[in-house]
CSV table of C-alpha atoms and ligand atoms in Angstrom, one decimal:
chain,number,residue,atom,x,y,z
A,1,MET,CA,0.0,0.0,0.0
A,2,THR,CA,2.9,2.3,-0.6
A,3,ASN,CA,3.0,4.9,-3.3
A,4,THR,CA,6.3,6.2,-4.2
A,5,THR,CA,6.5,9.6,-5.5
A,6,PRO,CA,9.8,10.3,-7.1
A,7,PRO,CA,10.9,14.0,-6.6
A,8,SER,CA,10.5,15.7,-9.9
A,9,PRO,CA,13.6,16.8,-11.6
A,10,ALA,CA,12.6,20.4,-11.2
A,11,ALA,CA,12.5,20.0,-7.4
A,12,SER,CA,16.1,19.0,-7.3
A,13,THR,CA,17.7,21.3,-9.6
A,14,THR,CA,15.9,24.6,-9.7
A,15,GLY,CA,14.6,25.8,-6.2
A,16,ARG,CA,10.8,26.0,-6.4
A,17,SER,CA,9.1,28.9,-4.6
A,18,PHE,CA,6.9,28.5,-1.5
A,19,ASN,CA,4.3,30.6,-3.4
A,20,GLU,CA,3.1,27.6,-5.3
A,21,LEU,CA,1.8,26.0,-2.0
A,22,PRO,CA,-1.5,26.7,-0.3
A,23,LEU,CA,-0.1,28.5,2.6
A,24,SER,CA,-1.6,31.6,4.4
A,25,PRO,CA,-0.2,35.1,3.4
A,26,GLY,CA,1.0,35.4,6.9
A,27,MET,CA,3.1,32.2,6.6
A,28,GLN,CA,4.4,33.3,3.1
A,29,SER,CA,5.6,36.5,4.6
A,30,THR,CA,7.2,34.7,7.7
A,31,LEU,CA,9.1,32.6,5.1
A,32,GLN,CA,10.3,35.6,3.3
A,33,GLN,CA,11.5,37.2,6.6
A,34,LEU,CA,13.3,34.0,7.5
A,35,GLY,CA,15.1,34.1,4.2
A,36,TYR,CA,13.4,30.9,3.1
A,37,LEU,CA,13.0,31.9,-0.6
A,38,THR,CA,12.9,28.6,-2.2
A,39,MET,CA,12.0,25.1,-1.1
A,40,THR,CA,14.8,22.6,-0.4
A,41,PRO,CA,14.4,19.5,-2.5
A,42,ILE,CA,12.8,17.6,0.4
A,43,GLN,CA,10.4,20.3,1.0
A,44,ALA,CA,9.3,20.5,-2.6
A,45,ALA,CA,8.8,16.8,-2.8
A,46,SER,CA,7.1,16.4,0.6
A,47,LEU,CA,5.0,19.6,1.2
A,48,PRO,CA,2.4,19.1,-1.5
A,49,ILE,CA,1.7,15.6,-0.1
A,50,ALA,CA,1.7,16.7,3.6
A,51,LEU,CA,-0.5,19.6,2.8
A,52,ALA,CA,-3.0,17.4,1.0
A,53,GLY,CA,-3.4,15.5,4.2
A,54,HIS,CA,-1.7,12.2,3.2
A,55,ASP,CA,0.5,10.2,5.5
A,56,LEU,CA,4.1,10.4,4.5
A,57,ILE,CA,7.5,8.8,4.9
A,58,ALA,CA,10.3,11.2,3.9
A,59,GLN,CA,13.9,10.4,3.9
A,60,ALA,CA,16.6,13.0,3.4
A,61,LYS,CA,19.9,13.7,4.9
A,62,THR,CA,20.5,15.8,7.9
A,63,GLY,CA,20.4,19.6,7.3
A,64,SER,CA,18.0,19.3,4.3
A,65,GLY,CA,15.1,21.2,5.8
A,66,LYS,CA,12.9,18.4,7.0
A,67,THR,CA,11.8,20.3,10.1
A,68,ALA,CA,10.0,23.0,8.1
A,69,ALA,CA,8.5,20.3,5.9
A,70,PHE,CA,6.4,18.9,8.8
A,71,ALA,CA,6.1,22.2,10.7
A,72,LEU,CA,4.4,24.0,7.7
A,73,ALA,CA,2.0,21.1,7.4
A,74,LEU,CA,1.0,20.9,11.0
A,75,LEU,CA,0.8,24.7,11.4
A,76,THR,CA,-1.5,24.9,8.5
A,77,ARG,CA,-4.0,22.5,10.0
A,78,LEU,CA,-3.8,24.2,13.4
A,79,ASN,CA,-6.7,26.1,14.9
A,80,PRO,CA,-5.2,28.7,17.2
A,81,ARG,CA,-8.7,29.3,18.8
A,82,ARG,CA,-9.0,25.8,19.9
A,83,PHE,CA,-7.0,25.2,23.2
A,84,ALA,CA,-6.1,21.6,22.8
A,85,VAL,CA,-3.1,19.7,21.7
A,86,GLN,CA,-3.6,19.4,17.9
A,87,ALA,CA,-0.1,18.3,16.8
A,88,MET,CA,2.7,16.2,18.4
A,89,VAL,CA,6.3,15.7,17.3
A,90,LEU,CA,8.3,12.8,18.7
A,91,CYS,CA,12.1,13.4,18.6
A,92,PRO,CA,14.9,11.1,19.9
A,93,THR,CA,16.7,13.6,22.3
A,94,ARG,CA,16.0,16.7,24.1
A,95,GLU,CA,18.5,18.7,22.0
A,96,LEU,CA,16.5,17.7,18.8
A,97,ALA,CA,13.2,18.5,20.5
A,98,ASP,CA,14.6,21.9,21.4
A,99,GLN,CA,15.8,22.6,17.9
A,100,VAL,CA,12.4,21.4,16.4
A,101,THR,CA,10.5,23.6,19.0
A,102,GLN,CA,12.6,26.6,18.0
A,103,GLU,CA,12.0,26.1,14.3
A,104,ILE,CA,8.2,25.7,14.7
A,105,ARG,CA,8.2,28.8,16.9
A,106,ARG,CA,10.0,30.8,14.2
A,107,LEU,CA,7.6,29.6,11.6
A,108,ALA,CA,4.6,30.2,13.7
A,109,ARG,CA,5.3,33.8,14.5
A,110,SER,CA,2.8,35.4,12.2
A,111,ALA,CA,-0.1,33.4,13.8
A,112,ASP,CA,-1.0,34.8,17.3
A,113,ASN,CA,-0.3,32.9,20.4
A,114,ILE,CA,0.3,29.4,19.4
A,115,LYS,CA,1.6,27.5,22.4
A,116,ILE,CA,4.2,25.0,22.0
A,117,LEU,CA,5.4,22.7,24.8
A,118,THR,CA,8.6,20.8,24.9
A,119,LEU,CA,8.3,17.6,27.0
A,120,CYS,CA,11.4,15.7,27.6
A,121,GLY,CA,13.0,13.4,30.3
A,122,GLY,CA,15.6,14.8,32.5
A,123,SER,CA,13.3,17.7,33.6
A,124,THR,CA,10.9,17.4,36.5
A,125,MET,CA,7.3,16.4,35.7
A,126,ARG,CA,5.5,18.9,37.8
A,127,PRO,CA,6.2,22.1,35.7
A,128,GLN,CA,5.4,20.2,32.6
A,129,ILE,CA,2.1,19.0,34.2
A,130,ALA,CA,1.3,22.5,35.1
A,131,SER,CA,2.1,23.9,31.7
A,132,LEU,CA,0.0,21.3,30.1
A,133,GLU,CA,-3.0,22.3,32.4
A,134,HIS,CA,-2.7,25.8,30.9
A,135,GLY,CA,-3.2,24.4,27.5
A,136,ALA,CA,-0.9,23.9,24.5
A,137,HIS,CA,-1.5,23.5,20.8
A,138,ILE,CA,1.6,21.7,19.8
A,139,VAL,CA,3.7,19.3,22.0
A,140,VAL,CA,7.3,18.4,21.1
A,141,GLY,CA,9.0,15.7,23.1
A,142,THR,CA,10.8,12.5,23.6
A,143,PRO,CA,8.8,9.2,23.5
A,144,GLY,CA,9.4,8.1,27.0
A,145,ARG,CA,8.4,11.3,28.6
A,146,ILE,CA,5.3,11.7,26.4
A,147,MET,CA,4.4,8.1,27.3
A,148,ASP,CA,4.7,9.0,31.0
A,149,HIS,CA,2.3,11.9,30.4
A,150,ILE,CA,-0.2,9.8,28.6
A,151,ASP,CA,0.1,7.2,31.5
A,152,ARG,CA,-0.7,9.8,34.1
A,153,GLY,CA,-3.4,11.5,32.3
A,154,SER,CA,-1.8,14.8,32.1
A,155,LEU,CA,-1.6,14.8,28.3
A,156,ASN,CA,-4.9,14.7,26.4
A,157,LEU,CA,-4.6,13.7,22.8
A,158,GLU,CA,-8.4,13.7,21.8
A,159,ALA,CA,-8.0,16.8,19.6
A,160,LEU,CA,-4.7,15.6,18.0
A,161,ASN,CA,-4.8,15.6,14.2
A,162,THR,CA,-1.1,15.4,13.3
A,163,LEU,CA,1.6,13.1,14.7
A,164,VAL,CA,5.1,13.4,13.5
A,165,LEU,CA,7.9,10.9,14.0
A,166,ASP,CA,11.1,13.0,13.5
A,167,GLU,CA,14.5,11.3,13.1
A,168,ALA,CA,12.6,8.0,13.2
A,169,ASP,CA,15.8,5.9,12.4
A,170,ARG,CA,17.6,7.5,15.4
A,171,MET,CA,14.7,6.8,17.7
A,172,LEU,CA,14.7,3.2,16.6
A,173,ASP,CA,18.5,3.1,17.2
A,174,MET,CA,17.9,4.2,20.8
A,175,GLY,CA,15.3,1.5,21.3
A,176,PHE,CA,12.2,3.6,21.5
A,177,TYR,CA,10.0,1.2,19.3
A,178,ASP,CA,7.8,0.2,22.2
A,179,GLN,CA,7.3,3.8,23.5
A,180,ILE,CA,6.6,5.1,20.0
A,181,ALA,CA,4.1,2.2,19.5
A,182,TYR,CA,2.5,3.1,23.0
A,183,VAL,CA,2.1,6.8,22.1
A,184,ALA,CA,0.8,6.1,18.5
A,185,ARG,CA,-1.8,3.7,19.9
A,186,HIS,CA,-3.1,6.5,22.3
A,187,CYS,CA,-3.4,9.0,19.4
A,188,PRO,CA,-6.8,9.2,17.6
A,189,ALA,CA,-7.1,6.8,14.6
A,190,GLU,CA,-8.2,9.5,12.4
A,191,ARG,CA,-5.2,11.6,12.0
A,192,GLN,CA,-2.3,12.4,9.7
A,193,THR,CA,1.1,10.6,10.5
A,194,LEU,CA,4.3,12.0,9.1
A,195,LEU,CA,7.5,10.2,9.4
A,196,PHE,CA,10.9,11.7,8.8
A,197,SER,CA,14.3,10.0,8.8
A,198,ALA,CA,17.8,10.4,7.4
A,199,THR,CA,18.3,6.7,6.6
A,200,TYR,CA,15.9,3.9,5.9
A,201,PRO,CA,16.7,0.8,8.0
A,202,ASP,CA,14.2,-2.1,8.2
A,203,GLY,CA,12.5,-1.0,11.4
A,204,ILE,CA,11.1,2.0,9.6
A,205,ALA,CA,9.0,-0.1,7.3
A,206,ARG,CA,7.7,-2.1,10.3
A,207,LEU,CA,6.8,1.2,12.1
A,208,ALA,CA,5.1,2.6,8.9
A,209,ARG,CA,3.1,-0.5,8.4
A,210,GLN,CA,1.7,-0.4,11.9
A,211,PHE,CA,1.1,3.2,12.4
A,212,LEU,CA,0.8,5.0,8.9
A,213,ARG,CA,-2.1,4.8,6.5
A,214,ALA,CA,-1.3,4.4,2.9
A,215,PRO,CA,1.8,6.5,3.2
A,216,ARG,CA,3.3,8.3,0.2
A,217,GLU,CA,7.1,7.9,0.2
A,218,VAL,CA,9.7,10.5,-0.7
A,219,LYS,CA,13.3,9.5,-0.7
A,220,LEU,CA,16.1,11.9,-1.7
A,221,GLN,CA,19.3,10.0,-2.3
A,222,GLU,CA,22.4,11.4,-0.5
A,223,GLN,CA,24.2,13.1,-3.2
A,224,HIS,CA,27.1,15.3,-2.4
A,225,GLU,CA,27.6,17.8,-5.1
A,226,GLU,CA,30.7,17.2,-7.1
A,227,GLY,CA,33.8,18.9,-5.9
A,228,LYS,CA,32.1,20.6,-2.9
A,229,ILE,CA,33.4,18.2,-0.4
A,230,ARG,CA,37.0,17.5,-0.9
A,231,GLN,CA,38.1,14.1,0.4
A,232,ARG,CA,41.5,13.1,1.4
A,233,PHE,CA,42.8,10.0,3.2
A,234,TYR,CA,45.9,10.1,5.4
A,235,LYS,CA,48.0,7.1,5.8
A,236,MET,CA,49.5,6.7,9.2
A,237,GLU,CA,50.4,4.2,12.0
A,238,ASN,CA,47.8,3.9,14.8
A,239,GLU,CA,50.1,5.6,17.3
A,240,GLN,CA,50.1,8.7,15.3
A,241,ARG,CA,46.3,9.1,15.1
A,242,LEU,CA,45.8,11.6,18.0
A,243,GLN,CA,48.7,13.7,17.1
A,244,ALA,CA,47.8,13.6,13.5
A,245,VAL,CA,44.5,15.5,14.2
A,246,GLY,CA,46.4,18.5,15.6
A,247,MET,CA,48.6,18.5,12.5
A,248,LEU,CA,45.7,18.5,10.1
A,249,LEU,CA,44.1,21.3,11.9
A,250,LYS,CA,47.2,23.4,11.8
A,251,HIS,CA,47.6,22.8,8.2
A,252,TYR,CA,44.0,23.2,6.9
A,253,ARG,CA,43.1,25.9,9.6
A,254,PRO,CA,39.4,25.3,9.5
A,255,VAL,CA,37.4,27.6,11.8
A,256,SER,CA,35.0,24.8,12.7
A,257,THR,CA,35.8,21.1,12.7
A,258,LEU,CA,33.6,18.1,13.6
A,259,ALA,CA,36.0,15.2,14.6
A,260,PHE,CA,34.4,11.7,14.7
A,261,CYS,CA,35.6,8.9,16.9
A,262,ASN,CA,34.3,5.5,17.1
A,263,THR,CA,34.2,5.3,20.9
A,264,LYS,CA,33.8,7.6,23.8
A,265,GLN,CA,37.2,6.7,25.2
A,266,GLN,CA,38.8,7.8,22.0
A,267,CYS,CA,36.8,11.1,22.2
A,268,ARG,CA,38.3,11.6,25.7
A,269,SER,CA,41.8,10.8,24.6
A,270,LEU,CA,41.6,13.2,21.6
A,271,LEU,CA,40.2,15.9,23.7
A,272,GLU,CA,43.2,15.7,25.9
A,273,ALA,CA,45.6,15.6,23.0
A,274,LEU,CA,44.0,18.6,21.4
A,275,HIS,CA,44.1,20.5,24.7
A,276,ALA,CA,47.7,19.7,25.1
A,277,GLN,CA,48.4,21.3,21.7
A,278,GLY,CA,46.5,24.4,22.8
A,279,ILE,CA,43.5,23.8,20.6
A,280,LYS,CA,40.0,24.8,21.8
A,281,ALA,CA,38.0,21.6,21.6
A,282,LEU,CA,34.9,20.3,23.3
A,283,THR,CA,33.1,17.0,23.4
A,284,LEU,CA,29.5,15.9,23.6
A,285,ASN,CA,28.8,12.9,25.7
A,286,GLY,CA,26.1,11.4,27.8
A,287,ASP,CA,27.7,12.2,31.1
A,288,LEU,CA,27.2,16.0,30.6
A,289,GLU,CA,24.4,17.8,32.3
A,290,GLN,CA,21.9,19.4,29.9
A,291,ARG,CA,23.1,22.8,30.6
A,292,GLU,CA,26.7,21.8,29.7
A,293,ARG,CA,25.5,20.2,26.6
A,294,ASP,CA,23.7,23.3,25.6
A,295,GLN,CA,26.9,25.4,26.3
A,296,VAL,CA,29.0,23.0,24.2
A,297,LEU,CA,26.7,23.3,21.1
A,298,ILE,CA,26.2,27.1,21.5
A,299,GLN,CA,30.0,27.7,21.6
A,300,PHE,CA,30.6,25.4,18.5
A,301,ALA,CA,27.8,26.8,16.5
A,302,ASN,CA,28.7,30.4,17.1
A,303,ARG,CA,32.5,29.9,16.2
A,304,SER,CA,34.1,30.2,19.6
A,305,CYS,CA,35.3,26.6,19.8
A,306,SER,CA,37.5,25.1,17.0
A,307,VAL,CA,36.7,21.4,17.3
A,308,LEU,CA,33.7,19.4,18.4
A,309,VAL,CA,34.8,15.8,19.2
A,310,ALA,CA,31.9,13.3,19.0
A,311,THR,CA,30.8,9.8,18.3
A,312,ASP,CA,28.2,9.2,15.6
A,313,VAL,CA,25.5,8.8,18.3
A,314,ALA,CA,26.3,12.1,20.0
A,315,ALA,CA,26.4,14.0,16.7
A,316,ARG,CA,23.3,12.6,15.1
A,317,GLY,CA,20.9,15.3,14.1
A,318,LEU,CA,23.1,18.3,14.9
A,319,ASP,CA,22.7,21.1,12.6
A,320,ILE,CA,25.6,23.3,12.2
A,321,ALA,CA,25.4,25.8,9.3
A,322,GLN,CA,29.1,26.4,8.8
A,323,LEU,CA,31.5,23.6,9.0
A,324,GLU,CA,34.8,23.8,7.1
A,325,ALA,CA,36.0,20.3,7.9
A,326,VAL,CA,35.0,16.8,9.1
A,327,ILE,CA,37.8,14.6,10.4
A,328,ASN,CA,37.4,11.0,10.7
A,329,VAL,CA,39.7,10.3,13.5
A,330,ASP,CA,38.6,6.7,13.3
A,331,VAL,CA,37.2,5.4,10.0
A,332,THR,CA,33.8,3.9,10.4
A,333,PRO,CA,33.2,0.3,9.1
A,334,ASP,CA,29.9,1.4,7.6
A,335,PRO,CA,30.1,3.4,4.3
A,336,GLU,CA,26.6,4.8,4.8
A,337,VAL,CA,27.8,6.3,8.2
A,338,HIS,CA,31.0,7.7,6.4
A,339,ILE,CA,28.8,9.4,3.8
A,340,HIS,CA,26.5,10.8,6.5
A,341,ARG,CA,29.5,12.1,8.5
A,342,ILE,CA,31.2,13.9,5.7
A,343,GLY,CA,27.9,15.3,4.5
A,344,ARG,CA,27.9,17.7,7.4
A,345,THR,CA,30.5,19.8,5.6
A,346,GLY,CA,30.3,21.5,2.1
A,347,ARG,CA,26.8,22.7,2.7
A,348,ALA,CA,25.2,25.6,0.7
A,349,ASP,CA,27.7,27.5,-1.2
A,350,GLN,CA,30.7,26.5,0.9
A,351,ASP,CA,33.5,24.0,0.2
A,352,GLY,CA,34.4,21.6,2.9
A,353,TRP,CA,37.2,19.2,3.7
A,354,ALA,CA,36.5,15.5,4.7
A,355,LEU,CA,39.8,14.2,6.1
A,356,SER,CA,40.2,10.6,7.1
A,357,LEU,CA,43.0,9.0,9.2
A,358,CYS,CA,43.8,5.6,8.0
A,359,GLY,CA,45.9,3.1,10.0
A,360,PRO,CA,47.1,-0.2,8.4
A,361,THR,CA,43.9,-2.0,9.4
A,362,ASP,CA,41.6,0.7,8.0
A,363,ARG,CA,42.8,0.1,4.4
A,364,HIS,CA,40.1,-2.5,3.6
A,365,ARG,CA,37.4,-0.2,4.9
A,366,ILE,CA,38.5,2.4,2.5
A,367,VAL,CA,38.3,0.0,-0.3
A,368,SER,CA,34.6,-0.8,0.3
A,369,LEU,CA,34.0,2.8,1.0
A,370,ALA,CA,35.5,3.8,-2.4
A,371,GLN,CA,33.3,1.2,-4.1
A,372,THR,CA,30.1,2.5,-2.5
A,373,MET,CA,31.0,6.1,-3.2
A,374,ARG,CA,32.3,5.2,-6.6
A,375,ILE,CA,35.4,7.2,-5.9
A,376,GLU,CA,39.1,6.9,-6.4
A,377,PRO,CA,40.6,7.6,-2.9
A,378,GLU,CA,43.1,10.4,-2.9
A,379,TRP,CA,45.9,9.2,-0.6
A,380,HIS,CA,48.2,11.5,1.3
A,381,GLU,CA,51.1,11.1,3.6
A,382,LEU,CA,51.2,12.8,7.0
A,383,ASP,CA,54.8,13.9,6.4
A,384,ALA,CA,53.7,16.0,3.5
A,385,LEU,CA,51.7,18.3,5.9
A,386,GLN,CA,53.6,21.6,6.1
A,387,ASN,CA,53.3,22.9,9.6
A,388,ASP,CA,55.2,26.0,8.8
A,389,ASN,CA,52.4,28.0,10.0
A,390,ASP,CA,52.8,27.2,13.6
A,391,SER,CA,50.7,30.1,14.9
A,392,PRO,CA,48.0,28.8,17.3
A,393,LEU,CA,44.6,27.9,15.9
A,394,VAL,CA,42.4,30.3,17.7
A,395,PRO,CA,38.5,30.5,17.2
A,396,PRO,CA,37.5,34.0,15.9
A,397,MET,CA,34.7,34.5,18.5
A,398,VAL,CA,34.4,34.2,22.3
A,399,THR,CA,31.0,33.3,24.0
A,400,LEU,CA,29.8,35.4,26.8
A,401,GLN,CA,27.2,34.1,29.1
A,402,ILE,CA,24.7,36.5,30.6
A,403,LEU,CA,22.8,35.1,33.5
A,404,GLY,CA,19.2,35.8,32.6
A,405,GLY,CA,17.2,34.3,29.8
A,406,ARG,CA,13.7,33.6,28.5
A,407,LYS,CA,12.4,33.5,32.1
A,408,GLU,CA,13.6,37.1,32.5
A,409,LYS,CA,12.0,37.9,29.1
A,410,ILE,CA,15.4,38.7,27.5
A,411,ARG,CA,15.4,38.6,23.8
A,412,PRO,CA,18.3,38.7,21.3
A,413,GLY,CA,17.5,42.3,20.4
A,414,ASP,CA,18.1,43.4,24.0
A,415,VAL,CA,21.6,42.1,24.0
A,416,LEU,CA,22.4,43.5,20.6
A,417,GLY,CA,21.0,46.7,21.8
A,418,ALA,CA,23.2,46.8,24.9
A,419,LEU,CA,26.3,46.0,22.8
A,420,THR,CA,25.8,48.3,19.9
A,421,GLY,CA,24.2,51.1,22.0
A,422,GLU,CA,25.8,52.0,25.3
A,423,ALA,CA,28.7,49.7,24.9
A,424,GLY,CA,29.5,51.3,21.5
A,425,TYR,CA,30.3,48.2,19.4
A,426,THR,CA,29.3,47.7,15.8
A,427,ARG,CA,26.9,44.9,14.6
A,428,GLU,CA,29.8,43.2,12.9
A,429,GLN,CA,31.5,42.7,16.1
A,430,VAL,CA,28.7,40.7,17.5
A,431,GLY,CA,27.9,37.1,16.4
A,432,LYS,CA,25.2,34.7,17.2
A,433,ILE,CA,22.8,35.3,20.2
A,434,THR,CA,21.1,32.3,21.8
A,435,VAL,CA,18.5,32.7,24.6
A,436,THR,CA,17.9,29.7,26.7
A,437,ASP,CA,15.5,29.6,29.8
A,438,PHE,CA,18.1,31.0,32.3
A,439,SER,CA,21.0,32.3,30.3
A,440,THR,CA,21.7,34.2,27.2
A,441,TYR,CA,24.9,33.5,25.2
A,442,VAL,CA,26.3,36.0,22.8
A,443,ALA,CA,29.4,35.5,20.6
A,444,VAL,CA,31.6,38.5,20.2
A,445,VAL,CA,34.8,38.9,18.2
A,446,ARG,CA,37.7,37.7,20.3
A,447,ASN,CA,39.6,41.0,20.7
A,448,ILE,CA,36.7,42.8,22.4
A,449,ALA,CA,35.7,39.9,24.7
A,450,ALA,CA,37.3,41.0,28.0
A,451,GLU,CA,36.1,44.6,27.5
A,452,ALA,CA,32.7,43.5,26.5
A,453,VAL,CA,32.3,41.6,29.7
A,454,ARG,CA,33.2,44.7,31.7
A,455,LYS,CA,30.9,47.0,29.8
A,456,LEU,CA,28.0,44.7,29.9
A,457,SER,CA,28.4,44.1,33.7
A,458,ALA,CA,28.7,47.9,34.3
A,459,GLY,CA,25.7,48.7,32.0
A,460,LYS,CA,22.2,47.3,31.8
A,461,VAL,CA,20.4,44.7,29.7
A,462,LYS,CA,16.6,45.3,29.4
A,463,GLY,CA,16.9,47.9,32.1
A,464,LYS,CA,18.5,45.5,34.6
A,465,THR,CA,22.0,45.0,35.9
A,466,VAL,CA,23.3,41.5,34.7
A,467,LYS,CA,26.0,39.1,35.5
A,468,VAL,CA,28.3,38.4,32.5
A,469,ARG,CA,31.3,36.1,32.1
A,470,ALA,CA,33.3,34.7,29.1
A,471,LEU,CA,33.1,31.0,28.7
B,1,ADP,P1,16.9,18.3,8.9
B,1,ADP,O1,15.9,18.2,9.8
B,1,ADP,O2,16.6,17.8,7.6
B,1,ADP,O3,18.3,17.9,9.4
B,1,ADP,P2,16.6,21.1,9.4
B,1,ADP,O4,15.1,21.2,9.3
B,1,ADP,O5,17.2,21.2,10.8
B,1,ADP,O6,17.2,19.9,8.6
B,1,ADP,O7,17.1,22.4,8.5
B,1,ADP,C1,18.4,22.7,8.4
B,1,ADP,C2,18.6,24.2,8.3
B,1,ADP,O8,18.1,24.6,7.0
B,1,ADP,C3,18.1,25.0,9.3
B,1,ADP,O9,18.9,25.9,9.8
B,1,ADP,C4,16.8,25.8,8.6
B,1,ADP,O10,16.5,27.0,9.2
B,1,ADP,C5,17.3,25.8,7.2
B,1,ADP,N1,16.2,25.8,6.2
B,1,ADP,C6,15.2,25.0,6.1
B,1,ADP,N2,14.5,25.2,5.1
B,1,ADP,C7,15.0,26.2,4.4
B,1,ADP,C8,14.7,26.9,3.2
B,1,ADP,N3,13.7,26.6,2.4
B,1,ADP,N4,15.6,27.8,2.8
B,1,ADP,C9,16.6,28.3,3.5
B,1,ADP,N5,17.0,27.6,4.7
B,1,ADP,C10,16.2,26.6,5.2
B,2,MG,MG1,15.7,17.1,11.6
C-alpha cells in the first residue's frame, strides 16, 4: 500500500518557490522574513503531499530542511482558537526536541499565540504538568516522557490531528520502538502521520506498516555535489592518530571542525591531545548535564570553539550551518555512516574538507567505501603536511554568558541593543545570540571579549544589571 512519489527533476535542480503552496499570506511573509526563498528538495517533494493530508514517509539527509517540511503542514492545520493539543512531534533527544521547537516557533510567529510545549525526560514532571494544564497547541518531546504523561493522564490527545515521528531511524536506534508504539496507539485513529528519517533501516518499514495509513514515500538519495566536499585519506600508524588531528588542523586551519571517533574513550583521549596542543576543543557525551551540553553546542555553532569531538550517536541530528571540515579520526566500518558524516561539511555555497585518518587496518574499509561512493581515494602522507604555519589555531569568536534568559524575558535584540548602544560596538563585532531559559549567550569577536564583559556588567540589559562572564 505504498505509493512512491519520485521527486520531480525540477524539484532537485531549480529551487521552487513556496508561493506555489496553499499557505496563508502570513506564513508566506514569515518564510520571506526568515530568508526561506525557495523550497529545499525534500520540502518541494514532501510539502504538497503533507498539505494534501496524506500520510508520508520522507527520507533525506541531515540539514535538508525536514523540520519546516512537517512544521508547515502541522501549522497549516492548526486552529489557534482551539485550546487543545492538535499536533505532536516525537524526537529522539532533548536537543533535537529543542531545535524542532525553535524552528516551529520561528515559523509560527505570524499566527498569534500558538503555544508549543517541549516535554522531555531529564526535567521534572510537575512544571510540565502545570504547563499542560494551561493548555498547549503543539507538543514536542521524547517518546518516553510523552508516554509518561499519557500514562498519568496529564496529556490529552483527543484533539490531535497530526503526529510526526522525527528522526525515526535514530529513535529506533535508541530502542524507542515500544514507546513510539504506545504513544501512537493513544492517538486518535483519524489523524495524519508524518515520518521523517535520514536513513531507511528495516525497522522504519515495520513502524510505517503499523502506524501509517497508505503513506506516500519520498526519498532523496544522498548526493554530495561534485567537488564541494574534498575528500583526502591520510596514511599513518595507529600511534600517530591523535597527534595527526592537531597536524591536520594546523595545516588546513578550518574555523569549525567536527571530529568523529568510534568510541567515547577515543573522544576523551583526543580531547586531551588537542588541549595539550592548545586547541580549543569540546566534546559531547552522555555524562554532561543538559546545561553543559547546551553550552558546548552553542560555543561550537557560534564559532568560539574550533573542534567538536563526538561519536556518531552524539552527533546525530546536529545542525551546524558552517563547518569547514569533518575529520574521521577513526574510520567507520559502515560506508553509509561515512557518507553521512562527511555530508555535514560542504553545505550551501561552501566547500568543505573531509579528512580521514587511516591506519594499516583501516585500508580495507577504505576499499569498500570507495566502491560504495564510486570514488578513487586520494591518498596523502602525514609527512607532507607543512606545519610551517605554527601560529596557534584560535577561534574567531568568544562566547559571553549572561545570567538571565527567557524566564527574564530577555530577547536577542536586548543584548544586541546593549552591545551596539551604550557599549559602542558595531553589529559586525557581535555574532550569534542564543537565549535559553536561564541564560543568554552572545558571541563577540575575540579582541573585544574582555572589555565587552566589563561593559555589559557595568551597564544594563533590558533595564537591569546583569552578571556576565566569558566561557
Ligand atoms: P533536517 O531536519 O533535515 O536535518 P533542518 O530542518 O534542521 O534539517 O534544517 C536545516 C537548516 O536549513 C535550518 O537551519 C533551517 O533553518 C534551514 N532551512 C530549512 N528550510 C530552508 C529553506 N527553504 N531555505 C533556507 N533555509 C532553510
Ligand atoms: Mg531534523
